[in-house]
């Protein structure tokens, strides 16, 4: 739900039509406003469910989400991030009591240096080598709310083609931001990628 500039700094609560409070969290604050998120459970197929948004102060509800710079945990998953690479090194399924990843290199971004070996515009023949972006320039815990906990991993790549006005000779040509999140009451891990 989008909040306007004047609403972003206020305190909000979300209720069902029966008056049950649902944990909510204000995220993505900027000069134009913010977003309010909550987990809408039990929406009927091809139907809808009504929730009430109320401006109301109150203490934050405690949930079973926990987070640190390298670990996220909810009732379903326990996720661990590698300190040097920023890659997901472990996803432990707490319900089935088993490790999910066969290889401790989850969320790895790959680049392919390509060379066009095609003869014309209709027959493209790309060849090249895959490269793993497995070095993090920054890892930080950015959200610790009652609905979502998130670790932000920053990466960059110094490609062969540089921007015309680079600040330095080794200025990266590509930037990658990964946001690794767990939600309250949801049995999955979300990885959002922003690439520049």
Coordinates of C-alpha atoms in Angstrom, one line a residue:
X1 CA 0.0 0.0 0.0
X2 CA 1.4 3.4 -1.0
X3 CA 1.6 6.2 1.6
X4 CA 1.9 9.8 0.7
X5 CA 4.6 12.2 2.0
X6 CA 2.4 13.4 4.9
X7 CA 1.4 9.9 5.9
X8 CA 4.9 8.2 5.8
X9 CA 6.0 9.4 9.3
X10 CA 2.7 8.5 11.1
X11 CA 2.0 5.3 12.9
X12 CA -0.4 2.8 11.3
X13 CA -2.3 -0.4 12.2
X14 CA -4.1 -2.8 10.0
X15 CA -7.2 -4.7 11.1
X16 CA -9.4 -7.4 9.6
X17 CA -13.1 -6.7 9.4
X18 CA -13.5 -8.8 12.6
X19 CA -11.2 -6.3 14.4
X20 CA -8.1 -8.6 14.6
X21 CA -4.8 -6.6 14.3
X22 CA -2.4 -7.7 11.6
X23 CA 1.3 -6.8 11.9
X24 CA 2.3 -4.1 9.4
X25 CA 5.5 -2.3 8.5
X26 CA 6.4 1.0 6.8
X27 CA 9.2 0.4 4.2
X28 CA 11.0 2.3 1.4
X29 CA 10.7 5.7 2.9
X30 CA 11.7 8.6 0.5
X31 CA 10.9 12.3 0.2
X32 CA 7.7 11.4 -1.7
X33 CA 6.3 8.9 0.8
X34 CA 6.6 5.3 1.7
X35 CA 5.0 1.9 1.4
X36 CA 3.2 0.0 4.0
X37 CA 3.3 -3.8 3.9
X38 CA 1.4 -6.6 5.6
X39 CA 0.8 -10.3 4.9
X40 CA -2.8 -10.8 3.7
X41 CA -3.6 -14.4 4.6
X42 CA -6.5 -16.6 3.4
X43 CA -7.6 -14.6 0.4
X44 CA -10.2 -16.7 -1.4
X45 CA -9.6 -17.8 -5.0
X46 CA -11.0 -15.2 -7.5
X47 CA -12.2 -13.2 -4.5
X48 CA -11.1 -10.5 -2.1
X49 CA -10.7 -9.7 1.6
X50 CA -11.2 -6.3 3.3
X51 CA -8.6 -4.8 5.6
X52 CA -8.9 -1.5 7.5
X53 CA -6.0 0.9 7.7
X54 CA -6.1 3.0 10.9
X55 CA -3.8 5.8 12.0
X56 CA -3.0 4.8 15.5
X57 CA 0.0 4.8 17.8
X58 CA 0.9 1.8 19.7
X59 CA 3.8 -0.6 20.5
X60 CA 5.2 -2.8 17.8
X61 CA 3.9 -6.3 18.0
X62 CA 6.4 -9.0 18.7
X63 CA 6.8 -11.6 16.0
X64 CA 9.0 -14.6 15.5
X65 CA 11.2 -12.9 12.8
X66 CA 14.8 -12.4 13.8
X67 CA 17.7 -10.9 11.9
X68 CA 21.3 -10.0 12.1
X69 CA 23.8 -8.9 9.5
X70 CA 24.4 -12.5 8.3
X71 CA 21.2 -14.4 9.4
X72 CA 17.5 -14.2 8.8
X73 CA 15.0 -16.5 10.6
X74 CA 11.2 -17.0 10.7
X75 CA 9.1 -20.0 11.7
X76 CA 9.8 -21.8 8.5
X77 CA 13.4 -20.9 7.4
X78 CA 16.8 -20.1 8.8
X79 CA 19.0 -18.4 6.2
X80 CA 22.7 -17.7 6.6
X81 CA 24.8 -15.3 4.4
X82 CA 28.5 -15.8 3.7
X83 CA 30.4 -12.8 5.2
X84 CA 33.0 -12.6 2.3
X85 CA 30.9 -13.4 -0.8
X86 CA 27.4 -12.2 0.2
X87 CA 26.0 -15.5 -1.1
X88 CA 23.4 -17.5 0.7
X89 CA 25.4 -20.4 2.2
X90 CA 22.6 -22.1 4.1
X91 CA 18.8 -22.3 3.9
X92 CA 17.6 -24.6 6.7
X93 CA 14.0 -25.8 6.5
X94 CA 12.9 -25.7 10.1
X95 CA 9.6 -27.6 9.5
X96 CA 11.1 -30.6 7.6
X97 CA 14.5 -30.3 9.5
X98 CA 16.7 -30.4 6.4
X99 CA 19.2 -28.3 4.5
X100 CA 17.6 -26.9 1.2
X101 CA 20.8 -25.9 -0.7
X102 CA 23.0 -28.7 -2.2
X103 CA 25.7 -26.1 -2.9
X104 CA 26.4 -23.3 -0.5
X105 CA 26.3 -20.6 -3.2
X106 CA 22.7 -19.5 -3.4
X107 CA 21.8 -16.2 -5.1
X108 CA 25.0 -16.2 -7.2
X109 CA 24.9 -13.7 -10.1
X110 CA 26.6 -14.7 -13.3
X111 CA 27.9 -12.6 -16.2
X112 CA 28.8 -13.8 -19.6
X113 CA 31.4 -12.1 -21.6
X114 CA 30.1 -12.6 -25.1
X115 CA 31.4 -12.3 -28.6
X116 CA 29.1 -12.5 -31.6
X117 CA 30.3 -15.1 -34.0
X118 CA 27.2 -14.8 -36.2
X119 CA 27.4 -14.2 -40.0
X120 CA 24.4 -11.9 -40.2
X121 CA 21.6 -10.3 -38.2
X122 CA 19.4 -13.4 -38.3
X123 CA 22.1 -16.0 -37.2
X124 CA 23.6 -14.9 -34.0
X125 CA 26.2 -17.1 -32.5
X126 CA 27.2 -16.0 -29.0
X127 CA 30.2 -17.6 -27.4
X128 CA 31.9 -16.7 -24.2
X129 CA 32.8 -17.6 -20.6
X130 CA 30.6 -17.4 -17.6
X131 CA 31.8 -15.4 -14.6
X132 CA 30.5 -15.5 -11.0
X133 CA 30.0 -12.2 -9.2
X134 CA 31.0 -13.7 -5.8
X135 CA 32.5 -10.8 -4.0
X136 CA 30.4 -8.4 -2.0
X137 CA 31.4 -4.8 -1.6
X138 CA 28.9 -4.3 1.3
X139 CA 26.6 -6.4 3.4
X140 CA 24.1 -4.7 5.8
X141 CA 20.9 -5.4 7.7
X142 CA 18.4 -2.9 6.3
X143 CA 15.0 -4.1 7.7
X144 CA 14.1 -5.5 11.0
X145 CA 10.3 -5.0 11.2
X146 CA 7.5 -7.2 12.4
X147 CA 6.5 -8.2 8.8
X148 CA 9.8 -8.4 6.8
X149 CA 13.5 -8.7 7.7
X150 CA 16.0 -7.9 4.9
X151 CA 19.8 -8.1 4.3
X152 CA 21.2 -5.8 1.5
X153 CA 24.2 -7.2 -0.5
X154 CA 26.0 -4.8 -2.8
X155 CA 28.2 -5.9 -5.7
X156 CA 29.9 -4.2 -8.6
X157 CA 31.6 -5.2 -11.8
X158 CA 34.4 -3.5 -13.7
X159 CA 33.6 -4.2 -17.3
X160 CA 35.7 -3.6 -20.4
X161 CA 33.6 -0.6 -21.5
X162 CA 33.7 2.3 -19.1
X163 CA 31.3 5.2 -18.8
X164 CA 32.8 8.2 -20.5
X165 CA 33.1 10.3 -17.4
X166 CA 34.2 7.7 -14.8
X167 CA 35.4 9.3 -11.5
X168 CA 38.5 7.0 -11.4
X169 CA 40.1 4.5 -13.7
X170 CA 38.8 1.5 -11.7
X171 CA 35.3 2.8 -11.4
X172 CA 32.8 -0.1 -11.9
X173 CA 30.7 -0.2 -15.0
X174 CA 27.8 -2.2 -13.4
X175 CA 26.2 -2.1 -9.9
X176 CA 24.1 -4.9 -8.4
X177 CA 22.0 -4.7 -5.3
X178 CA 20.4 -7.8 -3.8
X179 CA 17.8 -7.6 -1.1
X180 CA 17.3 -10.9 0.7
X181 CA 14.1 -11.0 2.7
X182 CA 12.0 -13.3 4.9
X183 CA 8.4 -12.5 5.8
X184 CA 6.3 -13.2 8.8
X185 CA 4.3 -16.4 8.3
X186 CA 5.5 -17.2 4.7
X187 CA 7.5 -20.3 3.9
X188 CA 9.8 -18.8 1.2
X189 CA 12.8 -16.6 0.8
X190 CA 12.6 -13.6 -1.5
X191 CA 15.7 -12.2 -3.4
X192 CA 15.0 -8.9 -5.2
X193 CA 17.7 -7.8 -7.7
X194 CA 18.3 -4.2 -8.8
X195 CA 20.9 -3.8 -11.6
X196 CA 22.4 -0.6 -12.9

